[in-house]
PDB file of C-alpha atoms in Angstrom:
ATOM      1  CA  MET D 241     -20.976   1.524  -6.795  1.00 68.00           C
ATOM      2  CA  THR D 242     -20.880  -2.010  -5.410  1.00 89.00           C
ATOM      3  CA  VAL D 243     -18.526  -3.186  -8.171  1.00 92.00           C
ATOM      4  CA  ARG D 244     -16.175  -0.304  -7.394  1.00 93.00           C
ATOM      5  CA  LYS D 245     -16.262  -1.078  -3.665  1.00 94.00           C
ATOM      6  CA  TYR D 246     -15.483  -4.766  -4.151  1.00 96.00           C
ATOM      7  CA  SER D 247     -12.782  -3.975  -6.705  1.00 97.00           C
ATOM      8  CA  VAL D 248     -11.092  -1.680  -4.201  1.00 97.00           C
ATOM      9  CA  LEU D 249     -11.451  -4.236  -1.427  1.00 97.00           C
ATOM     10  CA  ALA D 250      -9.864  -6.877  -3.681  1.00 98.00           C
ATOM     11  CA  MET D 251      -6.906  -4.537  -4.172  1.00 98.00           C
ATOM     12  CA  VAL D 252      -6.686  -3.943  -0.434  1.00 98.00           C
ATOM     13  CA  TRP D 253      -6.807  -7.674   0.322  1.00 98.00           C
ATOM     14  CA  PHE D 254      -4.046  -8.229  -2.248  1.00 98.00           C
ATOM     15  CA  ASN D 255      -1.922  -5.737  -0.303  1.00 98.00           C
ATOM     16  CA  ILE D 256      -2.833  -7.319   3.046  1.00 98.00           C
ATOM     17  CA  VAL D 257      -1.986 -10.852   1.946  1.00 98.00           C
ATOM     18  CA  LEU D 258       1.239  -9.856   0.155  1.00 98.00           C
ATOM     19  CA  ALA D 259       2.509  -7.656   2.999  1.00 98.00           C
ATOM     20  CA  ALA D 260       1.571 -10.207   5.671  1.00 98.00           C
ATOM     21  CA  TRP D 261       3.264 -13.022   3.743  1.00 98.00           C
ATOM     22  CA  LEU D 262       6.387 -10.922   3.201  1.00 98.00           C
ATOM     23  CA  SER D 263       6.428  -9.934   6.869  1.00 98.00           C
ATOM     24  CA  VAL D 264       6.164 -13.469   8.190  1.00 98.00           C
ATOM     25  CA  TYR D 265       8.667 -14.827   5.665  1.00 98.00           C
ATOM     26  CA  MET D 266      11.199 -12.034   6.261  1.00 98.00           C
ATOM     27  CA  LEU D 267      10.938 -12.285  10.040  1.00 98.00           C
ATOM     28  CA  TYR D 268      10.873 -16.076  10.279  1.00 98.00           C
ATOM     29  CA  ASP D 269      13.456 -17.054   7.653  1.00 98.00           C
ATOM     30  CA  PRO D 270      15.275 -14.005   6.251  1.00 98.00           C
ATOM     31  CA  GLU D 271      18.016 -16.012   4.566  1.00 98.00           C
ATOM     32  CA  SER D 272      15.549 -18.177   2.656  1.00 98.00           C
ATOM     33  CA  TRP D 273      13.625 -15.028   1.662  1.00 98.00           C
ATOM     34  CA  TYR D 274      16.888 -13.430   0.452  1.00 98.00           C
ATOM     35  CA  TYR D 275      17.597 -16.296  -1.936  1.00 97.00           C
ATOM     36  CA  PHE D 276      13.958 -16.977  -2.914  1.00 97.00           C
ATOM     37  CA  ILE D 277      12.861 -13.521  -4.118  1.00 95.00           C
ATOM     38  CA  PRO D 278      14.169 -12.807  -7.656  1.00 93.00           C
ATOM     39  CA  GLY D 279      16.690  -9.986  -7.842  1.00 91.00           C
ATOM     40  CA  VAL D 280      17.291  -9.541  -4.118  1.00 94.00           C
ATOM     41  CA  THR D 281      20.754 -11.113  -4.285  1.00 94.00           C
ATOM     42  CA  ASP D 282      21.664  -8.547  -6.966  1.00 89.00           C
ATOM     43  CA  THR D 283      21.042  -5.631  -4.579  1.00 88.00           C
ATOM     44  CA  GLY D 284      23.658  -6.371  -1.946  1.00 91.00           C
ATOM     45  CA  LEU D 285      24.979  -8.885   0.547  1.00 96.00           C
ATOM     46  CA  TYR D 286      22.698 -10.835   2.859  1.00 97.00           C
ATOM     47  CA  ASN D 287      21.872  -8.871   6.019  1.00 97.00           C
ATOM     48  CA  GLN D 288      19.352 -10.609   8.265  1.00 97.00           C
ATOM     49  CA  HIS D 289      18.890  -7.528  10.460  1.00 98.00           C
ATOM     50  CA  PHE D 290      17.994  -5.316   7.486  1.00 97.00           C
ATOM     51  CA  ILE D 291      15.643  -7.935   6.042  1.00 97.00           C
ATOM     52  CA  ARG D 292      13.880  -8.301   9.401  1.00 98.00           C
ATOM     53  CA  ASP D 293      13.581  -4.504   9.698  1.00 98.00           C
ATOM     54  CA  ILE D 294      11.733  -4.444   6.380  1.00 97.00           C
ATOM     55  CA  GLY D 295       9.685  -7.450   7.507  1.00 98.00           C
ATOM     56  CA  ILE D 296       8.467  -5.369  10.447  1.00 98.00           C
ATOM     57  CA  ILE D 297       7.517  -2.547   8.057  1.00 98.00           C
ATOM     58  CA  GLN D 298       5.611  -5.028   5.875  1.00 98.00           C
ATOM     59  CA  GLY D 299       3.761  -6.203   8.991  1.00 98.00           C
ATOM     60  CA  PHE D 300       2.709  -2.642   9.792  1.00 98.00           C
ATOM     61  CA  ILE D 301       1.545  -2.180   6.190  1.00 98.00           C
ATOM     62  CA  ALA D 302      -0.566  -5.340   6.398  1.00 98.00           C
ATOM     63  CA  LEU D 303      -2.034  -4.203   9.734  1.00 98.00           C
ATOM     64  CA  ALA D 304      -2.791  -0.700   8.455  1.00 98.00           C
ATOM     65  CA  PHE D 305      -4.728  -2.049   5.480  1.00 98.00           C
ATOM     66  CA  LEU D 306      -6.455  -4.701   7.615  1.00 98.00           C
ATOM     67  CA  ILE D 307      -7.508  -2.285  10.337  1.00 98.00           C
ATOM     68  CA  GLY D 308      -8.671   0.152   7.652  1.00 98.00           C
ATOM     69  CA  VAL D 309     -11.013  -2.512   6.273  1.00 97.00           C
ATOM     70  CA  HIS D 310     -12.817  -2.577   9.629  1.00 97.00           C
ATOM     71  CA  ARG D 311     -12.345   0.984  10.969  1.00 96.00           C
ATOM     72  CA  LEU D 312     -14.085   3.148   8.400  1.00 94.00           C
ATOM     73  CA  GLU D 313     -13.451   6.361  10.333  1.00 94.00           C
ATOM     74  CA  ARG D 314      -9.670   5.742  10.194  1.00 96.00           C
ATOM     75  CA  ARG D 315      -9.479   4.087   6.778  1.00 97.00           C
ATOM     76  CA  THR D 316      -8.142   7.057   4.798  1.00 97.00           C
ATOM     77  CA  GLU D 317      -5.331   7.782   7.263  1.00 97.00           C
ATOM     78  CA  LEU D 318      -4.323   4.139   7.680  1.00 98.00           C
ATOM     79  CA  TRP D 319      -4.367   3.298   3.993  1.00 98.00           C
ATOM     80  CA  GLY D 320      -2.709   6.614   3.136  1.00 98.00           C
ATOM     81  CA  ALA D 321       0.173   6.059   5.564  1.00 98.00           C
ATOM     82  CA  ALA D 322       0.789   2.524   4.309  1.00 98.00           C
ATOM     83  CA  THR D 323       0.563   3.726   0.724  1.00 98.00           C
ATOM     84  CA  LEU D 324       3.173   6.434   1.301  1.00 98.00           C
ATOM     85  CA  TRP D 325       5.748   3.777   2.139  1.00 98.00           C
ATOM     86  CA  LEU D 326       4.678   1.653  -0.832  1.00 98.00           C
ATOM     87  CA  ILE D 327       5.041   4.672  -3.141  1.00 98.00           C
ATOM     88  CA  ALA D 328       8.471   5.520  -1.719  1.00 98.00           C
ATOM     89  CA  HIS D 329       9.587   1.914  -2.219  1.00 97.00           C
ATOM     90  CA  ALA D 330       8.343   1.859  -5.830  1.00 97.00           C
ATOM     91  CA  VAL D 331       9.946   5.242  -6.612  1.00 98.00           C
ATOM     92  CA  PHE D 332      13.231   4.015  -5.131  1.00 96.00           C
ATOM     93  CA  HIS D 333      13.145   1.010  -7.483  1.00 95.00           C
ATOM     94  CA  LEU D 334      12.537   3.352 -10.428  1.00 96.00           C
ATOM     95  CA  TRP D 335      15.359   5.619  -9.267  1.00 97.00           C
ATOM     96  CA  GLU D 336      17.754   2.637  -9.241  1.00 95.00           C
ATOM     97  CA  VAL D 337      16.928   2.089 -12.907  1.00 95.00           C
ATOM     98  CA  ALA D 338      17.163   5.793 -13.739  1.00 96.00           C
ATOM     99  CA  VAL D 339      20.693   6.122 -12.337  1.00 96.00           C
ATOM    100  CA  GLY D 340      21.912   2.853 -13.841  1.00 94.00           C
ATOM    101  CA  ILE D 341      22.125   0.698 -10.719  1.00 92.00           C
ATOM    102  CA  CYS D 342      19.647  -1.772 -12.238  1.00 91.00           C
ATOM    103  CA  SER D 343      18.554  -2.478 -15.791  1.00 93.00           C
ATOM    104  CA  ALA D 344      15.098  -1.525 -17.031  1.00 95.00           C
ATOM    105  CA  SER D 345      14.086  -5.210 -17.030  1.00 94.00           C
ATOM    106  CA  VAL D 346      13.742  -5.105 -13.239  1.00 94.00           C
ATOM    107  CA  ILE D 347      10.716  -2.821 -13.574  1.00 95.00           C
ATOM    108  CA  VAL D 348       8.732  -5.657 -15.137  1.00 96.00           C
ATOM    109  CA  ARG D 349      10.190  -8.287 -12.792  1.00 95.00           C
ATOM    110  CA  ASP D 350       9.449  -6.244  -9.663  1.00 95.00           C
ATOM    111  CA  PHE D 351       6.078  -4.846 -10.781  1.00 97.00           C
ATOM    112  CA  PRO D 352       3.772  -7.372  -9.022  1.00 96.00           C
ATOM    113  CA  ALA D 353       5.419  -6.995  -5.614  1.00 96.00           C
ATOM    114  CA  VAL D 354       6.651  -3.391  -5.756  1.00 97.00           C
ATOM    115  CA  SER D 355       4.718  -1.101  -8.093  1.00 97.00           C
ATOM    116  CA  LEU D 356       1.346  -2.877  -8.095  1.00 98.00           C
ATOM    117  CA  PRO D 357       0.839  -2.640  -4.300  1.00 98.00           C
ATOM    118  CA  ALA D 358       1.651   1.090  -4.500  1.00 98.00           C
ATOM    119  CA  LEU D 359      -0.854   1.600  -7.334  1.00 98.00           C
ATOM    120  CA  PHE D 360      -3.482  -0.430  -5.463  1.00 98.00           C
ATOM    121  CA  GLY D 361      -2.804   1.639  -2.346  1.00 98.00           C
ATOM    122  CA  ILE D 362      -3.251   4.894  -4.266  1.00 98.00           C
ATOM    123  CA  VAL D 363      -6.563   3.733  -5.744  1.00 98.00           C
ATOM    124  CA  ALA D 364      -7.792   2.428  -2.380  1.00 98.00           C
ATOM    125  CA  THR D 365      -6.806   5.568  -0.495  1.00 98.00           C
ATOM    126  CA  MET D 366      -8.430   7.841  -3.082  1.00 97.00           C
ATOM    127  CA  TRP D 367     -11.595   5.717  -2.950  1.00 97.00           C
ATOM    128  CA  ALA D 368     -11.613   5.809   0.879  1.00 97.00           C
ATOM    129  CA  TRP D 369     -11.142   9.567   0.826  1.00 96.00           C
ATOM    130  CA  SER D 370     -13.978   9.965  -1.684  1.00 94.00           C
ATOM    131  CA  GLN D 371     -16.278   7.869   0.509  1.00 92.00           C
ATOM    132  CA  GLN D 372     -15.342   9.866   3.578  1.00 90.00           C
ATOM    133  CA  ASN D 373     -16.046  13.114   1.734  1.00 87.00           C
ATOM    134  CA  ALA D 374     -19.135  12.003  -0.203  1.00 79.00           C
ATOM    135  CA  PRO D 375     -22.027  14.462  -0.145  1.00 75.00           C
ATOM    136  CA  ALA D 376     -24.682  13.768   2.468  1.00 63.00           C
ATOM    137  CA  GLY D 377     -27.356  11.442   1.134  1.00 53.00           C
ATOM    138  CA  GLY D 378     -24.900   9.251  -0.743  1.00 54.00           C
ATOM    139  CA  GLY D 379     -23.626   9.604  -4.224  1.00 49.00           C
ATOM    140  CA  ILE D 380     -20.161   9.688  -5.624  1.00 49.00           C
ATOM    141  CA  PHE D 381     -17.822  12.480  -4.599  1.00 44.00           C
ATOM    142  CA  MET D 382     -17.136  14.795  -7.492  1.00 41.00           C
ATOM    143  CA  PRO D 383     -14.274  17.297  -7.460  1.00 46.00           C
ATOM    144  CA  GLY D 384     -15.639  20.785  -6.985  1.00 46.00           C
ATOM    145  CA  SER D 385     -18.614  19.657  -4.897  1.00 42.00           C
ATOM    146  CA  ASN D 386     -18.876  20.655  -1.275  1.00 45.00           C
ATOM    147  CA  GLY D 387     -17.389  17.262  -0.347  1.00 44.00           C
ATOM    148  CA  GLY D 388     -20.142  16.509   2.131  1.00 46.00           C
ATOM    149  CA  SER D 389     -18.862  19.187   4.495  1.00 47.00           C
ATOM    150  CA  GLY D 390     -22.368  20.516   5.122  1.00 45.00           C
ATOM    151  CA  LYS D 391     -21.345  23.864   3.666  1.00 46.00           C
ATOM    152  CA  ASP D 392     -22.058  25.454   0.324  1.00 51.00           C
ATOM    153  CA  ARG D 393     -19.302  26.858  -1.903  1.00 53.00           C
ATOM    154  CA  ALA D 394     -19.402  30.134   0.037  1.00 53.00           C
ATOM    155  CA  GLY D 395     -18.755  28.279   3.307  1.00 50.00           C
ATOM    156  CA  LYS D 396     -22.257  28.762   4.738  1.00 48.00           C
ATOM    157  CA  LEU D 397     -23.881  25.824   6.502  1.00 40.00           C
ATOM    158  CA  THR D 398     -26.460  24.059   4.384  1.00 43.00           C
ATOM    159  CA  ALA D 399     -29.825  22.663   5.450  1.00 41.00           C
ATOM    160  CA  GLY D 400     -29.748  19.526   7.522  1.00 39.00           C
ATOM    161  CA  ASN D 401     -26.862  20.584   9.777  1.00 34.00           C
TER     162      ASN D 401
END
C-alpha cells in the first residue's frame, strides 16, 4: 500500500512541477516559451494573449494538484477537475493527428508533456477515489464492495454506524 501511495504522489508531483513550470514560463515570457517548446510554432502564429490564457490554466492545474496533496477531503474533486482538462488537451492532440492536421510523430514528441500528465492524473484521481471510498477499517477498495458507505449491498446500515 505504501509503494502505491508514494508512486501516486510521485505522479502528482510530476504534474505539479510541470504545470507550475509551464504556468510561470507562459505567463512571464510567452514568446520565449513559444519558440522553446518543440512543435508549438507548427500549430499557429505567436499569440501572447492565448499563451498567457493557457498559462493561467496550467497554474490552476498545479494548484489543484497541490491543494489536493494537503486537503484529503477535497482530493478527488480537485485532482478530477484538473485531470479533465488534461484529458481534453491530450484528446485534442490525438484528434489533430486523426484528422491530418499533424503527423503521427507528434504523439511521441508530445507524450511527456501532454499525454503523460493526463494518464498520471487519471491514475491519481482513481487512487484518491478508492481511498475516499475504502471500506471502514482500511483495506483496498474493490469494485462491488460497499465502498465504505456503511451500508450493505441491500442498502441497510451496517454495524459501527
